[in-house]
């Protein structure tokens, strides 16, 4: 067993592509070597600014010999069939084996040398590597992210000879572009390769580069009594920019600290890849930064720090300009601009979306203890900063800048906070807002997104989710559950769906007649009349519906899941609860009842899980399955008997009578418990059925020869099934 070492050395690989490249190299190498029949002990890949590296330990010298048997035509088949089989196998008829009237070909092939397999595989990997962006370099046909300079390929210390697009393989690599020895050097194996790279100022492993950056940055900060502002995303990126990362502390003009700290930090991060610095125990930032150089400067980095400070000053001056100019413009002008910004071709403008969010936030407010007027006001201002200069420069600051500008405009803190945080939570690791006004606006914003795209049938499919609807649904679920909000999702779907549909109809009418809803009020009355009143009527209906508030704490109408939104929430809730250890079948069993109150659904799932973990629960589930199986078989023959269960039949077994009384008592107890949303009590009521059900199936023959007895017992099983299905659809529970 020997070691394979491969390095593809090139010009600088973009940092954002390196992690994916390492995974792709691992996958492609593994797939091709496995397909050839090779096995190994360990396979590891590395990606850095100028190299992709693969090392495989425990790789045999050759692929295993293969013996396979191919089944051919029958011996009685036409001659053409036999001739085709012989051509396919490359054998003659006397080399075939006849067995049971069928021709078989026994083919043996010796294993191939591993070096031969690797040479072919590397060529194929390089030519088909899935870079997000690649191009041809020079006069060759090979596409790569940047020009390939060298290919190092060693097996058991010897070079594997091959070439790719005129680039020969070898045993040579290079160190740091500026700090290394200045000459390529040969290596014998991975240990020698890694050690020589480090002696030439190259850290191969991204984890080592991250550690050097983090420890070095904290050290230069601590030396000045400062602390580093952690930024894992920036750390990941910078570790892909430098082979020998060296953190240097620089100074910035303190006047820029008058800007919001998010602006300063983002200017550093996005444009310059600097880390922000703070003073321990104090809020805000310190007038310093940490830049990660790719060299160890002879002056300790003083010149580098000074040069980077000048560049940062120019960047922050631009941000300061946007900050000052934005305050001269304000929300009214920004909101006016949103009328000319299309949110989606079928969903109208951003301004129309804001109207829908504001109406929904006003309706949600009472359910979360928020002031409806403040919730509506916050929603109306929530998207205004999208038209600001600062957010135009830094889209990542949307919402955050709106919050700052709202405070400067004299808006209440609750409104400003809601504008700032209404995009939250933006992922599973993000915090969930708890301030009532913020919760109302954040929930309305995400629900409008979901209802809108589901109404126009733009739903996630497979791995594609261009509008981040899965994230929006998870955000709604977390907002609801972590704030205990009692809201009917079907009511939201019906109310907001109607608003979306009106906007969609207006968009459709507008494309035939007008350019925006605002044009309607500006047109002469006689011209509006020529439009047959279509747009005008739609706009009036829309305005009326936006002005009206609907109760969202309970279902409206029959609550049909017309666009599949409830099913989508069920799927997302299942994923969330599964990650917390809950069984997916329990979520399905509860959702099958048609409930749309997520808080109630989760409480019921938790109570159901606790019940099924007991002996009573497990045994009662088994009894339910047996009853359901009997009833399913009977349903195939015809409708099940209906009506009350008789308890005074001649020769009626005591177990049958006992179960009838127990089922009736359980039904009353379950109904009372469910009405009070005491799901633990509902499970306790079901537990009382366990003994009578067990006794019934032990002592009673359901399919009696006496028709009256059989019918009564089927009615009893229908009753038991119905009582249990009031709590959850036990038929969907595994077990």
XYZ file of C-alpha atoms in Angstrom:
735
model
C 0.000 0.000 0.000
C 1.444 3.342 -1.048
C 0.699 7.032 -1.087
C -0.556 9.219 -3.930
C 0.273 12.935 -3.876
C -1.224 15.330 -6.423
C -0.859 19.106 -6.588
C -2.348 21.374 -9.248
C -0.373 24.612 -8.979
C -1.773 27.762 -10.602
C -2.091 31.501 -10.354
C -4.276 32.869 -7.519
C -7.553 31.008 -6.996
C -10.390 33.266 -5.744
C -10.877 32.719 -2.020
C -14.621 32.149 -2.332
C -14.027 29.207 -4.689
C -11.434 27.359 -2.623
C -13.655 25.417 -0.171
C -15.878 24.183 -2.994
C -12.841 23.259 -5.079
C -11.465 21.098 -2.262
C -14.801 19.276 -1.989
C -15.072 18.839 -5.763
C -11.540 17.446 -5.995
C -12.311 14.948 -3.230
C -15.564 13.879 -4.875
C -14.183 13.592 -8.401
C -11.071 11.686 -7.370
C -13.070 9.349 -5.152
C -15.660 8.639 -7.853
C -13.104 7.867 -10.548
C -10.837 5.693 -8.436
C -13.777 3.744 -7.007
C -15.117 3.180 -10.509
C -11.758 1.631 -11.405
C -12.020 -0.723 -8.415
C -9.448 0.961 -6.185
C -9.726 1.262 -2.411
C -7.699 3.287 0.094
C -7.289 4.071 3.776
C -7.556 7.876 3.788
C -8.214 10.615 1.233
C -7.658 14.307 2.029
C -7.787 17.458 -0.074
C -6.468 20.971 0.526
C -7.159 24.265 -1.221
C -5.165 27.464 -0.972
C -4.468 30.662 -2.870
C -2.286 28.969 -5.483
C -2.752 25.222 -5.190
C -5.180 22.315 -4.959
C -3.694 19.275 -3.249
C -4.844 15.674 -2.967
C -3.198 13.003 -0.806
C -4.380 9.387 -0.627
C -2.831 6.868 1.754
C -3.125 3.105 1.461
C -3.616 2.955 -2.299
C -2.754 -0.468 -3.820
C -0.348 -0.783 -6.736
C -3.009 -2.074 -9.107
C -6.717 -2.532 -9.460
C -7.994 -6.044 -8.649
C -8.296 -8.705 -11.337
C -11.837 -9.023 -12.623
C -13.819 -12.131 -13.450
C -17.305 -11.617 -14.812
C -19.919 -13.737 -16.484
C -22.094 -12.306 -19.240
C -25.373 -13.961 -20.149
C -25.936 -14.311 -23.879
C -28.707 -15.535 -26.157
C -30.349 -18.941 -25.995
C -28.629 -21.690 -27.938
C -31.754 -21.882 -30.080
C -31.651 -18.170 -30.932
C -31.024 -17.003 -34.524
C -27.415 -16.858 -35.679
C -27.515 -13.053 -35.821
C -28.104 -12.886 -32.048
C -25.101 -15.087 -31.362
C -22.910 -13.079 -33.735
C -23.857 -9.853 -31.955
C -22.999 -11.378 -28.578
C -19.613 -12.557 -29.877
C -18.814 -9.084 -31.214
C -19.759 -7.566 -27.854
C -17.535 -9.925 -25.854
C -14.689 -10.254 -28.361
C -14.788 -14.049 -28.035
C -15.329 -16.931 -30.426
C -18.151 -19.458 -30.127
C -15.865 -22.209 -28.833
C -14.900 -19.917 -25.928
C -18.515 -19.668 -24.745
C -20.046 -21.912 -22.104
C -23.476 -23.483 -22.641
C -25.659 -23.912 -19.577
C -29.364 -24.770 -19.475
C -29.768 -23.887 -23.119
C -28.142 -20.445 -22.783
C -24.735 -19.171 -23.935
C -22.509 -17.560 -21.276
C -19.211 -15.697 -21.694
C -16.681 -15.940 -18.887
C -14.364 -12.943 -19.137
C -11.253 -12.437 -17.048
C -9.198 -9.262 -17.061
C -6.033 -8.462 -15.170
C -5.929 -5.419 -12.957
C -4.489 -2.162 -14.263
C -1.563 -0.328 -12.720
C -2.711 2.355 -10.293
C -0.423 4.895 -11.944
C -2.193 4.332 -15.257
C -5.617 4.805 -13.633
C -4.443 7.937 -11.804
C -2.982 9.497 -14.958
C -6.284 9.053 -16.803
C -8.297 10.236 -13.813
C -6.274 13.410 -13.261
C -6.571 14.370 -16.916
C -10.342 13.831 -16.751
C -10.683 15.716 -13.449
C -8.796 18.756 -14.710
C -10.708 18.887 -17.987
C -14.112 18.569 -16.303
C -13.534 20.458 -13.067
C -16.738 22.370 -12.152
C -15.365 25.839 -11.429
C -18.147 28.446 -11.040
C -16.182 30.503 -13.562
C -13.348 29.371 -15.807
C -11.738 30.307 -19.105
C -9.103 29.237 -21.601
C -5.620 30.608 -21.021
C -3.092 31.054 -23.810
C -3.504 28.994 -26.965
C -4.591 25.731 -25.314
C -8.086 24.296 -25.039
C -7.985 23.660 -21.295
C -10.343 25.699 -19.118
C -9.304 26.483 -15.548
C -10.055 29.210 -13.052
C -6.540 30.631 -13.458
C -3.540 29.512 -15.575
C -2.098 26.174 -14.410
C 1.680 26.373 -13.936
C 2.647 22.911 -12.689
C 1.215 19.487 -11.931
C 2.909 17.456 -9.211
C 1.971 13.761 -9.258
C 3.765 11.154 -7.147
C 2.924 7.543 -6.376
C 5.126 5.755 -3.879
C 7.701 8.536 -4.300
C 7.942 8.219 -8.088
C 6.552 10.598 -10.694
C 3.423 9.424 -12.510
C 4.221 10.419 -16.109
C 1.485 12.195 -18.066
C 0.674 15.639 -19.393
C -2.489 17.735 -19.562
C -2.776 20.254 -22.375
C 0.987 20.413 -22.728
C 1.679 20.688 -18.980
C 3.859 17.726 -17.887
C 3.625 16.103 -14.481
C 6.617 16.129 -12.168
C 7.844 16.129 -8.574
C 8.404 19.893 -8.317
C 6.426 22.653 -6.620
C 6.989 26.232 -5.439
C 6.824 28.079 -2.144
C 5.692 31.612 -1.293
C 5.739 33.998 -4.225
C 7.870 36.604 -2.389
C 9.259 35.043 0.784
C 10.254 31.595 -0.467
C 13.655 30.476 -1.651
C 12.817 31.800 -5.075
C 13.376 28.463 -6.785
C 11.102 25.445 -7.344
C 11.956 22.403 -5.237
C 11.377 18.660 -5.509
C 9.504 16.596 -2.923
C 9.398 12.865 -2.114
C 6.055 12.394 -0.376
C 3.346 14.313 1.477
C 5.302 14.759 4.699
C 8.277 16.139 2.757
C 5.933 18.276 0.631
C 4.187 19.849 3.618
C 7.390 20.460 5.558
C 9.168 22.106 2.610
C 6.153 24.293 1.878
C 6.172 25.554 5.449
C 9.921 26.225 5.267
C 9.108 28.279 2.185
C 6.358 30.232 4.003
C 3.282 28.365 2.793
C 0.668 26.960 5.180
C -1.077 24.230 3.229
C -4.098 23.693 5.479
C -6.771 26.423 5.584
C -7.373 25.571 9.255
C -3.729 26.400 10.025
C -3.999 29.690 8.140
C -7.159 30.619 10.063
C -5.493 29.820 13.368
C -2.445 31.926 12.479
C -4.704 34.852 11.499
C -6.874 34.620 14.600
C -4.042 34.229 17.075
C -1.941 36.899 15.377
C -4.806 39.396 15.173
C -5.701 38.912 18.826
C -2.060 39.286 19.798
C -1.501 42.604 17.979
C -4.754 43.925 19.478
C -3.919 42.778 22.996
C -0.527 44.489 22.775
C -2.398 47.824 22.528
C -5.119 46.977 25.052
C -7.673 46.339 22.301
C -9.905 43.431 21.298
C -10.663 41.941 17.892
C -14.247 42.035 16.606
C -14.904 38.420 15.607
C -16.039 37.826 12.030
C -16.033 34.174 10.973
C -17.059 34.958 7.403
C -14.179 37.380 6.926
C -11.795 34.926 8.589
C -12.797 32.248 6.073
C -12.272 34.637 3.168
C -8.945 36.090 4.281
C -7.512 32.630 4.953
C -7.887 32.049 1.214
C -6.030 35.222 0.252
C -2.666 34.681 1.931
C -0.392 31.632 2.029
C 1.563 33.059 4.988
C -0.969 35.380 6.652
C 0.477 38.030 8.939
C -1.933 40.302 10.887
C -0.938 43.967 11.269
C -2.667 46.595 13.428
C -3.410 49.907 11.725
C -4.935 53.223 12.809
C -7.889 55.085 11.306
C -9.134 58.656 11.674
C -11.342 58.788 14.822
C -13.762 61.161 13.057
C -15.198 58.189 11.162
C -16.447 56.685 14.409
C -19.350 59.146 14.134
C -20.694 56.832 11.438
C -22.848 53.867 12.504
C -20.504 51.053 13.537
C -22.107 48.685 11.008
C -21.126 51.100 8.218
C -17.520 51.294 9.378
C -17.214 47.550 9.856
C -18.812 46.726 6.518
C -16.621 49.251 4.673
C -13.597 47.535 6.167
C -14.882 44.056 5.396
C -16.353 44.420 1.911
C -13.843 46.739 0.304
C -10.630 46.126 2.226
C -10.941 42.753 4.013
C -9.964 44.372 7.322
C -11.065 43.249 10.770
C -12.673 45.821 13.047
C -11.315 46.489 16.528
C -13.002 47.540 19.784
C -11.999 48.611 23.249
C -12.796 45.918 25.842
C -15.816 46.777 27.968
C -16.979 49.591 25.688
C -19.655 49.779 23.006
C -18.855 50.652 19.424
C -15.558 50.423 17.595
C -12.050 51.669 18.279
C -10.195 53.842 15.712
C -8.056 50.909 14.559
C -8.206 47.956 12.198
C -6.376 44.699 11.516
C -5.172 43.987 7.994
C -3.832 40.553 7.038
C -0.707 40.820 4.914
C 0.823 37.991 2.895
C 4.369 38.851 3.957
C 6.363 39.446 7.105
C 7.517 43.038 6.615
C 10.973 44.066 7.790
C 9.592 47.205 9.476
C 6.993 45.262 11.443
C 4.291 46.279 8.997
C 4.396 50.031 9.685
C 4.451 51.027 6.021
C 1.736 48.512 5.162
C -0.455 49.795 7.990
C -0.018 53.407 6.898
C -0.832 52.645 3.273
C -3.912 50.643 4.185
C -5.070 53.426 6.513
C -5.057 55.875 3.597
C -7.128 53.538 1.460
C -9.582 52.961 4.309
C -9.899 56.698 4.865
C -10.994 57.141 1.254
C -13.553 54.356 1.585
C -14.973 55.764 4.801
C -15.134 59.237 3.284
C -17.456 57.794 0.631
C -19.599 56.206 3.338
C -19.657 59.493 5.235
C -20.929 61.218 2.108
C -23.814 58.740 1.738
C -24.655 59.118 5.444
C -24.839 62.891 5.168
C -26.708 62.999 1.867
C -29.266 60.385 2.890
C -30.310 62.501 5.853
C -31.175 65.314 3.450
C -33.562 63.084 1.486
C -35.735 61.171 3.934
C -38.466 58.550 3.916
C -41.105 60.309 1.817
C -38.793 60.669 -1.159
C -37.479 57.118 -0.796
C -40.970 55.630 -0.570
C -41.955 57.590 -3.673
C -39.079 55.932 -5.556
C -40.367 52.484 -4.589
C -43.382 53.076 -6.845
C -41.058 52.742 -9.815
C -39.251 49.621 -8.559
C -40.740 46.283 -9.617
C -40.790 43.674 -6.876
C -41.901 40.910 -9.250
C -43.513 41.075 -12.660
C -46.673 39.398 -11.319
C -46.690 40.958 -7.841
C -46.398 44.646 -8.596
C -44.000 47.262 -7.304
C -42.144 47.486 -4.021
C -44.562 50.231 -3.026
C -47.519 47.890 -3.519
C -45.722 45.194 -1.550
C -45.203 47.676 1.295
C -48.950 48.408 1.284
C -49.691 44.701 1.689
C -47.114 44.256 4.450
C -48.466 47.288 6.315
C -52.040 45.960 6.227
C -50.930 42.516 7.401
C -48.691 43.936 10.152
C -51.657 45.956 11.435
C -53.723 42.754 11.622
C -50.991 40.694 13.291
C -50.244 43.394 15.887
C -53.092 42.508 18.316
C -51.988 38.867 18.274
C -48.488 39.762 19.511
C -49.381 42.607 21.863
C -48.173 45.368 19.532
C -49.716 48.753 18.806
C -51.424 48.332 15.393
C -50.672 51.927 14.372
C -46.972 51.552 15.182
C -46.798 48.202 13.397
C -48.399 49.700 10.289
C -46.117 52.751 10.409
C -42.987 50.618 10.798
C -44.056 48.450 7.877
C -44.678 51.501 5.675
C -41.135 52.704 6.351
C -39.476 49.270 6.355
C -38.370 49.181 2.704
C -37.660 52.885 2.214
C -33.926 52.568 2.825
C -33.656 50.381 -0.290
C -33.730 53.674 -2.212
C -31.063 55.307 -0.021
C -27.515 55.951 -1.142
C -25.972 53.961 1.706
C -27.959 50.798 1.024
C -27.287 51.234 -2.677
C -23.581 51.023 -1.827
C -23.948 48.384 0.901
C -27.049 46.205 0.306
C -26.130 44.229 3.424
C -27.209 47.257 5.506
C -30.858 47.216 4.401
C -33.047 47.513 7.443
C -30.139 48.552 9.637
C -29.821 51.937 7.940
C -33.591 52.346 7.930
C -33.520 51.988 11.696
C -30.853 54.678 12.075
C -32.597 57.066 9.710
C -35.944 56.491 11.461
C -34.466 57.519 14.811
C -32.949 60.614 13.264
C -36.385 61.408 11.791
C -37.968 61.254 15.244
C -39.767 57.933 14.935
C -40.472 56.025 18.186
C -37.863 53.470 19.233
C -40.331 50.619 18.677
C -40.804 51.706 15.058
C -37.078 52.216 14.433
C -36.234 48.841 15.990
C -38.871 47.120 13.855
C -37.446 48.665 10.681
C -33.953 47.568 11.711
C -34.869 43.974 12.595
C -37.793 43.120 10.325
C -35.644 40.854 8.131
C -34.825 38.656 11.138
C -34.392 35.778 11.570
C -32.444 35.300 8.344
C -31.236 31.798 9.075
C -31.211 29.036 11.682
C -28.402 30.741 13.608
C -29.951 34.223 13.620
C -31.691 35.655 16.677
C -35.489 35.873 16.752
C -37.010 39.293 17.547
C -39.220 39.493 20.634
C -40.250 43.184 20.614
C -43.980 43.146 19.720
C -43.886 45.720 16.895
C -40.826 44.050 15.386
C -42.469 40.625 15.568
C -45.578 41.928 13.789
C -43.613 43.529 10.941
C -41.091 40.682 10.593
C -43.887 38.134 10.425
C -45.907 40.218 7.948
C -42.906 40.720 5.672
C -42.171 36.998 5.430
C -45.800 35.938 5.162
C -46.400 38.380 2.309
C -43.393 36.903 0.516
C -44.653 33.351 0.982
C -48.297 34.020 0.141
C -47.303 36.125 -2.863
C -45.030 33.600 -4.523
C -47.280 30.644 -3.726
C -50.258 32.519 -5.183
C -48.451 32.975 -8.502
C -47.150 29.383 -8.323
C -43.489 30.271 -7.880
C -42.685 27.514 -5.380
C -39.383 25.891 -4.420
C -38.596 22.794 -6.463
C -35.945 20.308 -5.411
C -32.743 22.173 -4.642
C -33.949 25.361 -6.349
C -35.342 28.106 -4.141
C -34.542 31.401 -5.924
C -36.750 33.504 -3.649
C -35.504 31.924 -0.386
C -39.013 30.755 0.511
C -37.743 27.919 2.714
C -35.808 30.439 4.781
C -38.862 32.718 4.970
C -41.073 29.852 6.156
C -38.542 28.846 8.793
C -38.405 32.482 9.905
C -42.193 32.600 10.313
C -42.191 29.319 12.234
C -39.492 30.526 14.628
C -41.208 33.894 15.122
C -44.493 32.145 15.898
C -43.098 29.459 18.187
C -40.541 31.496 20.106
C -43.073 34.266 20.739
C -46.026 31.944 21.347
C -48.105 33.695 18.679
C -51.550 32.229 18.049
C -52.223 32.890 14.399
C -54.203 31.024 11.746
C -51.979 30.444 8.743
C -54.968 29.580 6.576
C -56.595 32.907 7.498
C -53.395 34.707 6.513
C -53.331 32.767 3.253
C -56.912 33.714 2.392
C -56.676 37.396 3.362
C -53.204 38.150 2.043
C -53.795 35.880 -0.938
C -56.785 38.017 -1.929
C -54.658 41.165 -1.694
C -51.927 39.569 -3.765
C -54.453 38.443 -6.359
C -55.833 41.966 -6.670
C -52.339 43.364 -7.167
C -51.642 40.642 -9.721
C -54.820 41.532 -11.630
C -53.893 45.212 -11.534
C -50.448 44.380 -12.931
C -52.123 42.420 -15.712
C -54.504 45.283 -16.509
C -51.705 47.822 -16.244
C -49.581 46.087 -18.856
C -52.429 46.512 -21.309
C -53.231 50.128 -20.461
C -51.131 51.985 -17.923
C -47.643 52.012 -16.543
C -48.457 52.269 -12.835
C -51.393 52.477 -10.456
C -50.422 56.071 -9.693
C -51.324 56.935 -13.309
C -55.010 56.175 -12.694
C -55.585 59.156 -10.427
C -53.641 61.395 -12.800
C -55.746 60.558 -15.854
C -58.745 62.618 -17.009
C -62.066 61.035 -16.018
C -63.162 60.529 -19.624
C -60.009 58.554 -20.412
C -60.461 56.392 -17.351
C -63.973 55.654 -18.589
C -62.573 54.409 -21.885
C -60.733 51.702 -19.953
C -64.138 50.194 -19.085
C -63.375 50.915 -15.451
C -61.210 47.787 -15.151
C -58.123 49.258 -13.511
C -60.099 51.824 -11.530
C -62.387 49.167 -10.088
C -59.472 46.925 -9.206
C -57.615 49.768 -7.510
C -60.702 50.687 -5.493
C -61.198 47.068 -4.425
C -57.532 46.878 -3.467
C -57.679 50.094 -1.436
C -60.817 48.897 0.346
C -59.217 45.596 1.258
C -56.000 47.242 2.456
C -58.014 49.552 4.689
C -60.037 46.732 6.244
C -58.619 44.637 9.083
C -59.398 40.926 9.254
C -59.119 38.695 12.351
C -56.214 36.310 11.868
C -56.418 34.431 15.161
C -58.871 31.906 13.765
C -59.867 30.371 10.455
C -61.822 32.385 7.917
C -64.273 30.300 5.927
C -63.364 26.709 5.195
C -59.619 27.432 5.300
C -58.622 25.398 2.243
C -54.924 25.112 1.466
C -55.542 26.337 -2.071
C -51.910 26.945 -3.034
C -50.185 24.328 -0.876
C -48.802 26.855 1.615
C -49.919 24.910 4.701
C -48.292 21.757 3.341
C -45.110 23.769 2.806
C -45.197 24.974 6.415
C -45.771 21.381 7.539
C -42.652 20.299 5.663
C -40.536 23.111 7.123
C -41.861 22.483 10.645
C -41.047 18.805 10.241
C -37.452 19.690 9.356
C -37.162 22.053 12.334
C -38.625 19.581 14.832
C -36.632 16.679 13.390
C -33.451 18.654 14.044
C -34.650 18.932 17.655
C -35.167 15.195 17.951
C -38.869 14.880 17.114
C -40.141 12.197 14.752
C -41.371 13.372 11.367
C -44.313 10.957 11.389
C -45.695 12.566 14.550
C -45.701 15.978 12.859
C -47.495 14.466 9.862
C -50.026 12.784 12.158
C -50.901 16.077 13.850
C -50.908 18.171 10.662
C -53.290 15.639 9.113
C -56.028 16.996 11.395
C -55.990 20.229 9.378
C -54.877 22.485 12.224
C -53.023 25.642 11.165
C -51.992 27.027 14.568
C -48.275 26.216 14.831
C -48.116 26.718 18.593
C -50.959 24.265 19.140
C -49.500 21.821 16.631
C -46.116 21.714 18.368
C -47.680 21.289 21.807
C -49.749 18.407 20.481
C -46.694 16.795 18.850
C -44.719 17.052 22.100
C -47.563 15.522 24.121
C -47.996 12.766 21.533
C -44.277 11.942 21.591
C -44.311 11.707 25.388
C -47.395 9.459 25.293
C -45.965 7.080 22.687
C -42.795 6.739 24.765
C -44.864 5.034 27.504
C -45.989 1.399 27.545
C -49.625 2.512 27.368
C -48.914 4.615 24.291
C -46.904 1.965 22.457
C -49.444 -0.784 23.170
C -52.420 1.408 22.309
C -50.760 2.295 18.992
C -50.405 -1.420 18.270
C -54.096 -1.883 19.082
C -54.993 1.024 16.804
C -53.000 -0.505 13.951
C -54.813 -3.805 14.403
C -58.213 -2.102 14.441
C -57.331 0.061 11.436
C -56.169 -2.985 9.483
C -59.455 -4.791 10.150
C -61.486 -1.730 9.178
C -59.443 -1.200 6.015
C -60.164 -4.762 4.936
C -63.872 -4.261 5.597
C -63.948 -0.958 3.688
C -62.853 -2.812 0.560
C -66.041 -4.877 0.807
C -68.316 -1.872 1.254
C -69.226 1.009 3.583
C -68.532 0.476 7.277
C -71.553 0.243 9.599
C -72.618 3.477 11.262
C -74.545 4.338 14.390
C -74.335 3.806 18.130
C -72.620 0.785 19.651
C -75.053 -1.542 21.401
C -74.197 -2.723 24.913
C -77.038 -5.086 25.710
C -76.773 -7.766 23.060
C -77.371 -11.423 23.996
C -74.171 -13.227 24.961
C -72.156 -10.012 24.505
C -68.646 -10.505 25.966
C -67.826 -8.360 28.983
C -64.690 -7.130 27.189
C -66.801 -5.740 24.344
C -69.117 -3.933 26.739
C -66.169 -2.594 28.737
C -64.491 -1.194 25.619
C -67.737 0.449 24.498
C -68.086 2.274 27.813
C -64.362 3.114 27.876
C -64.492 4.543 24.346
C -67.502 6.709 25.181
C -65.829 7.992 28.341
C -62.562 8.609 26.503
C -64.395 10.559 23.785
C -65.886 12.944 26.345
C -62.586 13.330 28.191
C -60.600 13.855 24.981
C -63.029 16.476 23.682
C -62.876 18.402 26.960
C -59.077 18.233 27.059
C -58.710 19.351 23.437
C -61.111 22.229 24.006
C -58.887 23.373 26.878
C -55.748 22.619 24.787
C -54.597 20.327 27.596
C -52.923 17.790 25.373
C -51.333 15.883 28.245
C -54.840 15.304 29.618
C -55.995 14.165 26.177
C -53.207 11.588 26.122
C -54.144 10.467 29.632
C -57.705 9.952 28.421
C -56.425 7.821 25.543
C -54.225 5.831 27.926
C -57.411 4.642 29.657
C -58.255 2.772 26.449
C -55.118 0.656 26.481
C -56.414 -2.051 28.878
C -59.897 -2.373 27.360
C -58.469 -2.499 23.813
C -55.968 -5.224 24.748
C -58.657 -7.220 26.517
C -61.058 -6.837 23.593
C -58.640 -8.178 21.010
C -57.628 -11.027 23.331
C -61.149 -12.239 24.105
C -63.395 -11.111 21.241
C -63.634 -12.358 17.656
C -64.484 -9.294 15.538
C -65.584 -11.218 12.442
C -68.298 -13.189 14.178
C -70.528 -15.530 12.198
C -73.470 -13.680 13.734
C -74.065 -10.621 11.533
C -75.431 -8.480 14.388
C -72.375 -9.176 16.557
C -69.953 -8.522 13.702
C -71.638 -5.226 12.797
C -71.633 -4.024 16.408
C -67.967 -4.844 16.865
C -67.030 -3.014 13.682
C -68.974 0.006 14.953
C -66.977 -0.231 18.162
C -63.666 -0.257 16.293
C -64.810 2.723 14.218
C -65.585 4.528 17.472
C -62.182 3.705 18.981
C -60.401 4.808 15.816
C -62.403 8.040 15.752
C -61.614 8.868 19.381
C -57.895 8.397 18.819
C -57.912 10.311 15.540
C -59.279 13.371 17.328
C -55.856 13.695 18.943
C -53.781 12.776 15.873
C -54.015 10.614 12.785
C -52.497 7.503 14.354
C -52.562 5.854 10.947
C -49.587 8.005 9.909
C -47.479 6.990 12.899
C -44.848 4.319 12.351
C -44.828 1.395 14.747
